[in-house]
Structure formats: structure tokens, C-alpha cells
Tab-separated table of C-alpha atoms in Angstrom:
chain	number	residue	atom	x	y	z
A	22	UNK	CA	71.325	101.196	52.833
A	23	UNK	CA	74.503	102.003	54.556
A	24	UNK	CA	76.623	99.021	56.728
A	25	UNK	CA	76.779	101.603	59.465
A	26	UNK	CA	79.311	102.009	62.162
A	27	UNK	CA	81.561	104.466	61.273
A	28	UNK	CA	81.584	107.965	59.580
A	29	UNK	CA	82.360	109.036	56.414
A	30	UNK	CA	84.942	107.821	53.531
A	31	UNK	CA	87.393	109.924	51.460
A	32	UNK	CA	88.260	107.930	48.116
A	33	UNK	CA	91.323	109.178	45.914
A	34	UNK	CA	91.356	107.961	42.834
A	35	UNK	CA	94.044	108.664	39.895
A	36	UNK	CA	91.652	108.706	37.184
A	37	UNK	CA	87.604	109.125	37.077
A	38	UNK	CA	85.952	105.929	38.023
A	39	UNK	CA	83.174	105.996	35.382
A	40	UNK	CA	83.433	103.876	33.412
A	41	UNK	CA	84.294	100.865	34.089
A	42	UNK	CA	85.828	100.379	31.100
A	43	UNK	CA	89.574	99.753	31.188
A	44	UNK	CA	91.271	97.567	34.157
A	45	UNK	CA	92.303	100.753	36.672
A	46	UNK	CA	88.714	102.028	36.124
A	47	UNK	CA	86.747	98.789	36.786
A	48	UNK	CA	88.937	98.262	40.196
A	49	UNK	CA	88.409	101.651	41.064
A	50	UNK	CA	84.617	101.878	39.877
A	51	UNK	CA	83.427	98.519	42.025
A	52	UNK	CA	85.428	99.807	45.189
A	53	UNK	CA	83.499	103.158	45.185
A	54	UNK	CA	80.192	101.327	44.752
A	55	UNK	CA	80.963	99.194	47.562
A	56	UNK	CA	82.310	102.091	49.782
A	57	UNK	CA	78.892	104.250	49.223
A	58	UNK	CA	77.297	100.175	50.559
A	59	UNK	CA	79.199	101.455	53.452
A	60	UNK	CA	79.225	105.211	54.478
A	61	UNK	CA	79.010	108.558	52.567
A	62	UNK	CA	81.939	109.064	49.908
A	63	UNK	CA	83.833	112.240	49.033
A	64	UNK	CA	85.703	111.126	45.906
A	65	UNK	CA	88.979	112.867	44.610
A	66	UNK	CA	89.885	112.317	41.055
A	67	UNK	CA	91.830	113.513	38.187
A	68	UNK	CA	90.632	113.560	34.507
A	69	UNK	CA	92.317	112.465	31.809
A	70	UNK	CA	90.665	114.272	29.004
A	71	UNK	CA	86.947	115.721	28.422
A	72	UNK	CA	85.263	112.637	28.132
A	73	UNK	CA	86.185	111.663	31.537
A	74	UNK	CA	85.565	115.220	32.709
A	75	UNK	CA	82.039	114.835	31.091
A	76	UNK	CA	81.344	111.855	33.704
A	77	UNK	CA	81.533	113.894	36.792
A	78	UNK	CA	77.785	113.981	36.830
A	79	UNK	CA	77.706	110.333	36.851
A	80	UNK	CA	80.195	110.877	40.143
A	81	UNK	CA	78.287	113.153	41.867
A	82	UNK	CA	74.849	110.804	41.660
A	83	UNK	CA	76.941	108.050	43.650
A	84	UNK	CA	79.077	110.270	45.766
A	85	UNK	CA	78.476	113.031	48.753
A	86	UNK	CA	80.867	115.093	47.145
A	87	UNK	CA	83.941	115.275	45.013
A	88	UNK	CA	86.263	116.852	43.187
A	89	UNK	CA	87.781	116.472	39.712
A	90	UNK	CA	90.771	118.229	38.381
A	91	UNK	CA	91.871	118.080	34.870
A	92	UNK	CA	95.027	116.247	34.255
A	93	UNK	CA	97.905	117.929	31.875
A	94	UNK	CA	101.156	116.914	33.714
A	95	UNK	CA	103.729	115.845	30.184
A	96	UNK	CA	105.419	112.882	31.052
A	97	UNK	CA	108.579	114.651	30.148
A	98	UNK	CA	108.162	117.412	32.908
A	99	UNK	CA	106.920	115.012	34.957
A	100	UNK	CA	109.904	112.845	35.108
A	101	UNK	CA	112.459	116.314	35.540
A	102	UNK	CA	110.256	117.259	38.315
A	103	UNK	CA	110.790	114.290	39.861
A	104	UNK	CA	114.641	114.130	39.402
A	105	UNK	CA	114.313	117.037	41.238
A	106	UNK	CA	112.131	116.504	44.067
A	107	UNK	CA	113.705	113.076	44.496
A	108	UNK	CA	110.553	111.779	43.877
A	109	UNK	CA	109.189	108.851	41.166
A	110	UNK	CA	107.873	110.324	37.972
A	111	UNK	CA	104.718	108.097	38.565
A	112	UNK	CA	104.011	110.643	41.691
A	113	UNK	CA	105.129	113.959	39.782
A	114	UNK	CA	102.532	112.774	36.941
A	115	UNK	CA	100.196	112.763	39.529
A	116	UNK	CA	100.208	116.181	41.653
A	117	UNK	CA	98.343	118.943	41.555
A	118	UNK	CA	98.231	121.668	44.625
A	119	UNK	CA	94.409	122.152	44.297
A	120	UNK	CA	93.920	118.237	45.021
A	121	UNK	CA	96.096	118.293	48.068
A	122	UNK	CA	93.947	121.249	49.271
A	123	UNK	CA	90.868	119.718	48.216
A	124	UNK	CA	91.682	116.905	50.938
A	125	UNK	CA	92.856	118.638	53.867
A	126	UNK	CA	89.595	120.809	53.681
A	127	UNK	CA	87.623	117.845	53.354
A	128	UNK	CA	89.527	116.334	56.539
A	129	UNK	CA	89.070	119.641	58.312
A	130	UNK	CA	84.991	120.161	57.475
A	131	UNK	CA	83.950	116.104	57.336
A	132	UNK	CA	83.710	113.258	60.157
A	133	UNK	CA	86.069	111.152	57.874
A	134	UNK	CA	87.005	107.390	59.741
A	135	UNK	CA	89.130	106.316	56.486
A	136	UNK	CA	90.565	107.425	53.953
A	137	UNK	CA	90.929	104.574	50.729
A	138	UNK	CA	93.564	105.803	48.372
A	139	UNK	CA	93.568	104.069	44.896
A	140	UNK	CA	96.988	103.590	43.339
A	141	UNK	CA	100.685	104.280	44.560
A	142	UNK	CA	100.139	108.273	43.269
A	143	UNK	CA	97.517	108.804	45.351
A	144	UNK	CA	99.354	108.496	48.280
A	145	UNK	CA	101.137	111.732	48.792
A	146	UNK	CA	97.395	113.642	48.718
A	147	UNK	CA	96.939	111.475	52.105
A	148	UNK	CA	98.193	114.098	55.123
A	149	UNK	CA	98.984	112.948	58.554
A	150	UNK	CA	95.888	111.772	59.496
A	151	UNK	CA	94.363	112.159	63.342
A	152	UNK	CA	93.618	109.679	66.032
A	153	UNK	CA	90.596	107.434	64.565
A	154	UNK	CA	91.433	107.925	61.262
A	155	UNK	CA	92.295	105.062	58.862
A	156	UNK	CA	94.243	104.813	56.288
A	157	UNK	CA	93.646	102.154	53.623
A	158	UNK	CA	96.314	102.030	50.670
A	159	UNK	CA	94.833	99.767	47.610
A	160	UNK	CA	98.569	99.616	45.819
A	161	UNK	CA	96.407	97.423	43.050
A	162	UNK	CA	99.845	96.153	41.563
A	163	UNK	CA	103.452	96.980	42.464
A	164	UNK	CA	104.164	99.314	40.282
A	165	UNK	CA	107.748	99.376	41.067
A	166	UNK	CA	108.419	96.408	40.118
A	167	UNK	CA	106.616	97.158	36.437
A	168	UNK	CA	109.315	99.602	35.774
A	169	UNK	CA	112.551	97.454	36.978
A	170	UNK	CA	111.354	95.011	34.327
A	171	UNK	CA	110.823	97.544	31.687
A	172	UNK	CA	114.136	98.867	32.439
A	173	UNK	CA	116.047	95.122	32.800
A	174	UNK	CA	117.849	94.859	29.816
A	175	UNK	CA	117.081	98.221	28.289
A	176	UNK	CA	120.178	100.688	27.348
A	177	UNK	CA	120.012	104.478	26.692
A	178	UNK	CA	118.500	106.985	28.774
A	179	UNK	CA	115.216	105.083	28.779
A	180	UNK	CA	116.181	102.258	30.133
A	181	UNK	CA	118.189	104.547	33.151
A	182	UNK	CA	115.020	105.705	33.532
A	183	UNK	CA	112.915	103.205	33.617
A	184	UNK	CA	115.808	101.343	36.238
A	185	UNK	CA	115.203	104.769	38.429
A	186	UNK	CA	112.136	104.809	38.881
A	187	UNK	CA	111.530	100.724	39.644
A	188	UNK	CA	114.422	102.000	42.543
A	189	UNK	CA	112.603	104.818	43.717
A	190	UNK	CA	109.286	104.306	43.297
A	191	UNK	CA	109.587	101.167	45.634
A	192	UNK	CA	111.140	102.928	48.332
A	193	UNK	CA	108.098	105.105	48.286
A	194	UNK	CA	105.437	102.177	48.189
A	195	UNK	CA	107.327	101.301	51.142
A	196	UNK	CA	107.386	104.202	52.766
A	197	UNK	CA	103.403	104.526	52.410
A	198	UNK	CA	103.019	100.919	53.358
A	199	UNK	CA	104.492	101.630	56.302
A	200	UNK	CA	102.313	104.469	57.609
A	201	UNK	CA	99.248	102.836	56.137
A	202	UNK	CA	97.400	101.161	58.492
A	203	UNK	CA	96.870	98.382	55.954
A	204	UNK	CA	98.163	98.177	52.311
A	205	UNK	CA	95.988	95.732	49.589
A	206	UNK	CA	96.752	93.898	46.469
A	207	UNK	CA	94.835	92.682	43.625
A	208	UNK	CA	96.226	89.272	43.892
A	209	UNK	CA	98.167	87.104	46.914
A	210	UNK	CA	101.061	87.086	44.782
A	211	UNK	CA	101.599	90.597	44.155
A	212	UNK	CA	100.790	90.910	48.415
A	213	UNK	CA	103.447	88.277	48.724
A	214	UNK	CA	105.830	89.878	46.796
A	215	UNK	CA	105.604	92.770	48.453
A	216	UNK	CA	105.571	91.660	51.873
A	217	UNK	CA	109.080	90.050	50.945
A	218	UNK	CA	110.554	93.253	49.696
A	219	UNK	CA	108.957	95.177	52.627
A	220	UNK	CA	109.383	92.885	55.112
A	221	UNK	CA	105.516	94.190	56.400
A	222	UNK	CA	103.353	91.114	57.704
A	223	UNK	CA	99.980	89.661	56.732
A	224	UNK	CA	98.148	92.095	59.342
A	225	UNK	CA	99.910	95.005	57.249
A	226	UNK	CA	99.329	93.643	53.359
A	227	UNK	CA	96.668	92.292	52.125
A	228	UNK	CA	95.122	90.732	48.937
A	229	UNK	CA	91.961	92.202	47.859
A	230	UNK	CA	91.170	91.197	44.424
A	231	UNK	CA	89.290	91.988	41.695
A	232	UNK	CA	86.293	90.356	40.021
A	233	UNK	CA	84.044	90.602	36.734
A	234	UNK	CA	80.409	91.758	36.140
A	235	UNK	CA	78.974	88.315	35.603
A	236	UNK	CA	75.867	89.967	33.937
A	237	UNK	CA	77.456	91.878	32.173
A	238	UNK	CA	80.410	89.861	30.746
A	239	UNK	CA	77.519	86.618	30.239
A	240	UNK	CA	77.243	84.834	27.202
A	241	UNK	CA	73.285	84.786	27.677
A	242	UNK	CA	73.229	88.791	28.186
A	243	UNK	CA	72.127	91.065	26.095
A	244	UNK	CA	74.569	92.705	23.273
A	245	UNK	CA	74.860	93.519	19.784
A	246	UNK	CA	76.801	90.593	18.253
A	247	UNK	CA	78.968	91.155	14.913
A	248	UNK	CA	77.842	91.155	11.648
A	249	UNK	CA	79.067	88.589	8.873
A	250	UNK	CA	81.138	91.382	7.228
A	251	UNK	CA	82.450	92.652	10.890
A	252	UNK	CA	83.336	89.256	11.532
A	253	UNK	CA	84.982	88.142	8.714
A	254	UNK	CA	86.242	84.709	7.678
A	255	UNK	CA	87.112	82.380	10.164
A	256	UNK	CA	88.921	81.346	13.160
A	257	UNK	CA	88.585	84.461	14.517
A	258	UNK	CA	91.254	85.213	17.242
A	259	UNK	CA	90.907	88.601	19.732
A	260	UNK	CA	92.953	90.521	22.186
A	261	UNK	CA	91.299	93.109	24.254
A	262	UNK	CA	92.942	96.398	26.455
A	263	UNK	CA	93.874	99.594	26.062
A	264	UNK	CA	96.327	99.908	23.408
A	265	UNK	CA	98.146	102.982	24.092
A	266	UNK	CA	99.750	100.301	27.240
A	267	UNK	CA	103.126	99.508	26.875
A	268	UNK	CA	102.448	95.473	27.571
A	269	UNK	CA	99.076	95.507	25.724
A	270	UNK	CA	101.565	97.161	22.717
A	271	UNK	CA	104.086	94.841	23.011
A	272	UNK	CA	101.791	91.304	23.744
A	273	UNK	CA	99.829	92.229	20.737
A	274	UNK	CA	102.925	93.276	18.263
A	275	UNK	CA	104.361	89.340	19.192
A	276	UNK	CA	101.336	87.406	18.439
A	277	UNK	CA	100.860	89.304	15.356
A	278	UNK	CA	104.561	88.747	13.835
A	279	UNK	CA	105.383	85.919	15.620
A	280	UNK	CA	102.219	83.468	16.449
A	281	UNK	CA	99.930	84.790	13.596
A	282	UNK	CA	102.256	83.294	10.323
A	283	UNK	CA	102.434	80.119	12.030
A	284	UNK	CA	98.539	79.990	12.944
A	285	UNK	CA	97.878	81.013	8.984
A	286	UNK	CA	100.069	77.935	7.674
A	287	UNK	CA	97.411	76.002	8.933
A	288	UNK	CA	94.663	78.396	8.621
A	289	UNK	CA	95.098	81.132	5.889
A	290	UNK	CA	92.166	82.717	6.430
A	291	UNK	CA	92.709	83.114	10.100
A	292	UNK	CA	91.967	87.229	11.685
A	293	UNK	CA	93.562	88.299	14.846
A	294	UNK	CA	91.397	91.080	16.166
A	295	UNK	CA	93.260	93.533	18.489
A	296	UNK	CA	90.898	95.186	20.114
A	297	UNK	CA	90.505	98.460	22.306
A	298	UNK	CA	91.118	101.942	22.365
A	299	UNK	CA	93.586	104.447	22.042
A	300	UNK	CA	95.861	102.337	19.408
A	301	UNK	CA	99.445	103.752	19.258
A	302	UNK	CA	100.834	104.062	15.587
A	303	UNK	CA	103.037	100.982	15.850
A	304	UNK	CA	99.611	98.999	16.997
A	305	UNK	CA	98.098	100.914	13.421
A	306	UNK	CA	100.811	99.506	11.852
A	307	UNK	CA	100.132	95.826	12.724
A	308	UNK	CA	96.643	96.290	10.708
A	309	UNK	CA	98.824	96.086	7.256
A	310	UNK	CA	100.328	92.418	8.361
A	311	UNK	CA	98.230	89.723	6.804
A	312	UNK	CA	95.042	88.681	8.370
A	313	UNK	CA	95.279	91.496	11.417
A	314	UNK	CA	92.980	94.192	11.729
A	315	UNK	CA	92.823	97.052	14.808
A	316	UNK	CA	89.331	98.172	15.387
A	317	UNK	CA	90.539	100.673	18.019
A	318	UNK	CA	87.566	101.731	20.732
A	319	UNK	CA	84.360	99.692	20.125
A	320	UNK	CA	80.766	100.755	21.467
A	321	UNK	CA	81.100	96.828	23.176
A	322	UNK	CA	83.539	94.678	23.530
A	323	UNK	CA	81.386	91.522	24.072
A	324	UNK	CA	80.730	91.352	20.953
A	325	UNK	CA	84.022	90.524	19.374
A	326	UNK	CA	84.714	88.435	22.943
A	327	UNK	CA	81.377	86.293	21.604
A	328	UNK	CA	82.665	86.269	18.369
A	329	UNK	CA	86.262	84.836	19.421
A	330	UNK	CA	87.220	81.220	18.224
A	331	UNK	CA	90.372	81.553	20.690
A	332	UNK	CA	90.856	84.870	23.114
A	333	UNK	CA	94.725	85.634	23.832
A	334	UNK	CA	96.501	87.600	26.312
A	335	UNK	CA	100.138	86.975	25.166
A	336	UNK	CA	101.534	89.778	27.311
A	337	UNK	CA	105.226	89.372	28.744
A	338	UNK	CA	105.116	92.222	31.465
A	339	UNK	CA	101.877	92.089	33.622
A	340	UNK	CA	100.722	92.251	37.472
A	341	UNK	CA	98.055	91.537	39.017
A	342	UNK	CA	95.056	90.087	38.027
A	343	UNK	CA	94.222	90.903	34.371
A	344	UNK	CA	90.538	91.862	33.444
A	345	UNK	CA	90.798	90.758	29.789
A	346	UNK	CA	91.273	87.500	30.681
A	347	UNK	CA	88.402	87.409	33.660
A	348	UNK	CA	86.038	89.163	31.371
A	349	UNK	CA	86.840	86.725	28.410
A	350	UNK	CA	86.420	83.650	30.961
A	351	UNK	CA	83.245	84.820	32.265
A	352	UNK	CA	81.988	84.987	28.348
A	353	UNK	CA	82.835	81.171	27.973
A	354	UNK	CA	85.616	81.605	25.427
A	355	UNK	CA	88.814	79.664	25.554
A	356	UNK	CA	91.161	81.317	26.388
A	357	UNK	CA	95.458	80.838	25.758
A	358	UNK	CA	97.105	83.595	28.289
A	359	UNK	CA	100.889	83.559	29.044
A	360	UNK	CA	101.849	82.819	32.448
A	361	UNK	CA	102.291	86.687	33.043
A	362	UNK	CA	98.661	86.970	32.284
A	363	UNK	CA	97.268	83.733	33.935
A	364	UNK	CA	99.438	84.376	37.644
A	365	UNK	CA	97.284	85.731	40.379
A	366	UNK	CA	94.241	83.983	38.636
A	367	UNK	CA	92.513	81.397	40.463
A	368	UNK	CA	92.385	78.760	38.405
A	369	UNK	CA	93.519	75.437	36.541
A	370	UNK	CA	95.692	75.467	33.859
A	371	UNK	CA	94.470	73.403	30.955
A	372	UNK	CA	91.425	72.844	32.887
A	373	UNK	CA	90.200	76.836	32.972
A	374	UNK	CA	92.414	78.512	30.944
A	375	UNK	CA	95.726	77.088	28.375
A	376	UNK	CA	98.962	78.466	29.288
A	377	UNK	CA	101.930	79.306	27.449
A	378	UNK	CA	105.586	80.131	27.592
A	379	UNK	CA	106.398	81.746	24.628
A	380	UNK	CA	105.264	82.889	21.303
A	381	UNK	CA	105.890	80.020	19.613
A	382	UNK	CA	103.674	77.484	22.296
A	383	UNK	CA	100.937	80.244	22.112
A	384	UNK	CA	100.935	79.484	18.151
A	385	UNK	CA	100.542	75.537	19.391
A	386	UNK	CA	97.680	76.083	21.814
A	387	UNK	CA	95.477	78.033	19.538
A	388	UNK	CA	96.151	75.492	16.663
A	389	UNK	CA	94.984	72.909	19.755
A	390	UNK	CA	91.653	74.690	20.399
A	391	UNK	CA	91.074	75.674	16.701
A	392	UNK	CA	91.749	71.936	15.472
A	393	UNK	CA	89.234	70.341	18.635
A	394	UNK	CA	86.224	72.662	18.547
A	395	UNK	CA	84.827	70.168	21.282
A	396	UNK	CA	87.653	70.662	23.528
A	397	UNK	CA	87.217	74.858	23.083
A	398	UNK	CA	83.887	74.349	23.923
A	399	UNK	CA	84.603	72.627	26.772
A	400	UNK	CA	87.232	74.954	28.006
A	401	UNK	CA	85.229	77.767	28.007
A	402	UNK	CA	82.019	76.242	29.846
A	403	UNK	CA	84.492	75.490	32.736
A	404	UNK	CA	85.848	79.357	32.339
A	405	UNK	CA	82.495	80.765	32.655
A	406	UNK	CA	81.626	77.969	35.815
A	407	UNK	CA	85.105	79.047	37.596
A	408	UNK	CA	83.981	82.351	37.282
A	409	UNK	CA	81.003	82.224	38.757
A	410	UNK	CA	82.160	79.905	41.859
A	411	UNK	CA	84.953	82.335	42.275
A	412	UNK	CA	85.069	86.108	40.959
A	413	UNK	CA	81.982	87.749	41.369
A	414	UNK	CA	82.295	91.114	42.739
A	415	UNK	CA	80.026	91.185	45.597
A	416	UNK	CA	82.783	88.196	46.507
A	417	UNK	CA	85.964	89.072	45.761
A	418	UNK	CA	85.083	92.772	48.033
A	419	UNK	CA	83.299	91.065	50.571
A	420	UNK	CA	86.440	91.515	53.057
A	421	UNK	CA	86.412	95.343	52.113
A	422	UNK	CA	84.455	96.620	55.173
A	423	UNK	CA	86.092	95.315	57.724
A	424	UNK	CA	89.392	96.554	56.314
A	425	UNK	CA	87.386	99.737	56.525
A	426	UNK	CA	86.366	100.006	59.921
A	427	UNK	CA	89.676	97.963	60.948
């Protein structure tokens, strides 16, 4: 049944919200479930490849109408188009002529009262809207501020470009924020942050965060758990994500040269599982250090997450809120993040979640919870309590229609 009160909804998306199974897909997938709670939904999308074009059947059960356009933008052309436009590369990756028509017909021909646009390269598909329509921007992270860290340091032409586009790409969040009748975040901080670099108020950015399927992501749910021989000798230690992502790449390349020898001096047999699909060749590479092995895509990751002795999210560049670490909390498994990982995350260190600094203290904390099985298990019983007190979905997007209907 619908909330009522207003008309209809156009969601743009950057990528096909089914399914939920990477971080900008589970955001994007549990806000257009709770926008069709709340009016009719015409969905604009692009598609990454033909598995996610083979999922717009699964889109057009849940919305009125949409539209998906195959994405084949290089990242190469996309960054020269920008330099020429003046535009960030994120945006030029982004654009496609047939979605900006797609949206101004569906403007024309629908009673839309709000348009929700999902991701900083959505924005430019958003027109000047007319009186009583409203304009929700769901930034997520700022991704501006992503690239000025990837480019801090960094020399060559890469790191010019990265430096660029952390420059220009913020002056267009800004620029959106600005027309948007309210702009949201995954987490306070990141809303924080970008109220100070916008100098927008509270009534103009928001936090809306995300949350975990607490069903789903339950130890006491239903799931094919690893074999002996998939399992392996023990402690078992596991990072989740999407490994073609540069700070999933990087997090995961750390723990396995740098933590991982240290852990095996005390354990030899010890594994470190990474994960998730998509793995780069440099993540392939990892699988010939000792005790590491890349699975790449799985049918399930709860399976290796019950499995886990110790789940780790070393990464060094992160915003937001990070599902791996919600989705390994709400399975009850310890968990040792860095405090990239951890911030936005409303919890207690060493009470929900053990945080560390470096490579060398994440080493420490996992020897901690592998030496004190009692204190692992006790970690992870208060992970999967915080989680339910805190980061179900239904609660974390309860605030979503009134920023709706305004």
C-alpha cells in the first residue's frame, strides 16, 4: 500500500538496482523499495554489462516504468571529454543523450512531485524542474573528496588527474547541492563534511544512512555453509567487496603482505580469504603469497562471513558507511576495521567492533581475538545486538518520506 499524498517519483540510478549485491546497489536497491512504499516509481538506470541488463525484468515488477541503457563510456574518453566540457570525468562516465531524453519525457507525460537522484552523476539528467517539484540529491559519499585523497601524494599524470577531478568534481556537488532542495549522506560525518565545504545548513544536507538485511545477513538464517576442504585449516580470516575497487585492492594487498606474515608467526596455518568479485590481476596475484587464496564472486557470501575466525576491513581510503563491515556485524563475527572503515558507524570501539591504525596494530588485534576465542565470541554477539538496536532498514529510511514530500 502506498503512504499517499503526493504523486509520482522519478528515481535515477547510476547502475541497475538488482541486486543488492555490492554497496552502491544495496543503497540504491532499499531506497527504490521504500520509494514504491510511497508512490509509483519510474526508474532510470544504466547497465554495466549483460547480467545487469538481464535484471530489468526484476525492475519492471517493482517499478511503473523505467528505462535502462547500456553503459560503454571508456574511462579514457571519459576523462578527455570531460577536460573538454569542463566537466568531472565521474559525470562524462555517466552521460548518455537517450537518458536525458528519457527524463524530460517522463517529466512532460507523468504527475512527478520528486525526483530522487542516486549518486553525484546522476545529477546532470535532473532538468530545471517546475513549481511543486522536488528535488532530492542522495550524494551517498563525497565523492570529491575520494579523488583528492587518491591524488594526495600521487605524481605523474595520474595523480594530476586524480587532484582534478577531487577540484572539480566538488564544485559540481556543490553546485547541485545548491539547487537541490535537500542533499543526503550515508553517514553524519560525510553530511558534516560537506556542509563545511559548502557552507549549506542542516535544512539543506542531510544524513540518511544505510542499514543491513538482518534476515538475511543472520547467523540463524538459512545458507549453505563451507565445506571442510572449502574451509581449510584454521583461523580463517575474510575480507569481502568488490575487488576490481581501488580501496578494496589496496586494503586487501596490505593485510596480505603486511599483517598476514606476522599473523602466520604465530599461526602458520592461518588463510586470509579475500573475497568478492571482479578480482583485478594484482588481487590474482596475492593468491600465490602464503596462506591467501581469492575466491573471486561466490554464489553467497555468508558463508565464508560464518566461516570467519576474524572479518577485516583494513581499507585506508573509504566514505561513508561500509556494508562489509555492517553485514559482517549483523552475522556475529568479530570484526578488526581501520578507522576509515569503522567512521560513520554507530558504534563502540572495542565494545562492537576493534579498531586499528595501521597494518601492523591490525596484525595485533587479530592475534587478540584469535588467542581469546571467548572474547571473539563475545565481540560478535554485541555486533549482531548493535545491529539490530540500530541498522535495520525499515530504520535507518524511516526519515525518507518526509524528505520526499518535504
Amino acid at each position: 500500500m502506498k503512504d499517499g499524498g503526493i504523486g509520482e517519483i522519478l528515481f535515477l540510478c547510476h547502475r541497475v538496482p538488482f541486486p543488492p549485491d555490492r554497496g552502491d546497489k544495496i543503497r540504491s536497491h532499499n531506497l527504490l523499495r521504500r520509494l514504491c512504499d510511497i508512490a509509483p516509481v519510474h526508474v532510470g538506470c544504466f547497465a554495466d554489462d549483460a547480467r545487469d541488463m538481464g535484471f530489468a525484468t526484476e525492475l519492471g515488477d517493482m517499478a511503473e516504468s523505467h528505462k535502462v541503457i547500456p553503459r560503454n563510456n571508456s574511462r579514457m574518453l571519459a576523462g578527455l571529454k570531460g577536460l573538454a566540457n569542463g566537466q568531472p570525468m565521474l559525470v562524462a562516465l555517466f552521460d548518455h543523450p537517450a537518458m536525458h531524453d528519457w527524463a524530460r519525457m517522463i517529466l512532460a507525460t507523468r504527475p512527478i512531485s520528486a525526483v530522487v537522484a542516486y549518486s553525484a552523476q546522476m545529477a546532470h539528467f535532473v532538468p530545471v524542474l517546475t513549481a511543486g517539484q522536488r528535488f532530492v540529491m542522495d550524494f551517498v559519499d563525497l565523492d570529491s573528496a575520494k579523488y583528492t585523497a587518491y591524488g594526495e601524494g600521487q605524481g605523474g599524470p595520474l595523480g594530476w588527474i586524480n587532484r582534478r577531478e577531487g577540484r572539480v568534481l566538488l564544485d559540481f556537488e556543490k553546485a547541485v547541492a545548491a539547487r537541490a532542495d535537500v542533499s543526503t549522506f550515508v553517514s553524519e560525518a560525510e553530511a558534516s563534511l560537506f556542509r563545511a565545504v559548502s557552507g549549506l545548513g542542516v535544512d539543506k544536507v542531510r544524513p540518511l544512512e544505510n542499514g543491513v538485511a538482518l534476515d538475511y545477513f543472520s547467523p540463524d538464517a538459512q545458507f549453505e555453509h563451507l565445506s571442510a576442504d572449502e574451509r581449510g585449516a584454521e583461523p580463517l580470516l575474510v575480507f569481502t567487496g568488490q575487488m576490481d575497487y581501488r580501496p578494496n585492492i589496496e586494503a586487501v594487498d596490505s593485510f596480505a603482505k603486511i599483517s598476514m606474515p606476522v599473523i602466520r608467526e604465530a599461526y602458520p596455518d592461518a588463510r586470509f580469504a579475500i573475497v568478492g568479485r571482479s578480482p583485478t590481476p594484482a588481487v590474482e596475484a596475492l593468491g600465490v603469497l602464503p596462506g591467501v587464496v581469492v575466491t573471486g564472486g561466490v554464489p553467497d557470501v555468508r558463508g565464508w562471513l560464518a566461516a570467519a575466525d576474524v572479518v577485516v576491513a583494513p581499507l585506508r581510503i573509504a566514505r561513508g558507511i561500509q556494508n562489509k563491515v555492517l553485514e559482517a556485524m549483523a552475522m556475529a563475527r568479530p570484526v578488526v576495521a581501520s578507522a576509515q572503515a569503522s567512521e560513520g558507524i554507530d558504534v563502540q570501539w572495542d565494545r562492537h567492533l576493534l579498531v586499528a591504525s595501521n597494518a601492523g596494530q591490525e596484525a595485533s588485534l587479530v592475534l587478540k581475538l584469535l588467542s581469546d576465542p571467548a572474547k571473539a565470541a563475545e565481540l560478535g554477539r554485541a555486533a549482531r545486538a548493535r545491529m539490530v538496536e540500530r541498522y535495520d532498514w525499515s530504520a535507518t529510511l524511516s526519515g525518507l518520506p518526509a524528505l520526499i514530500r518535504g
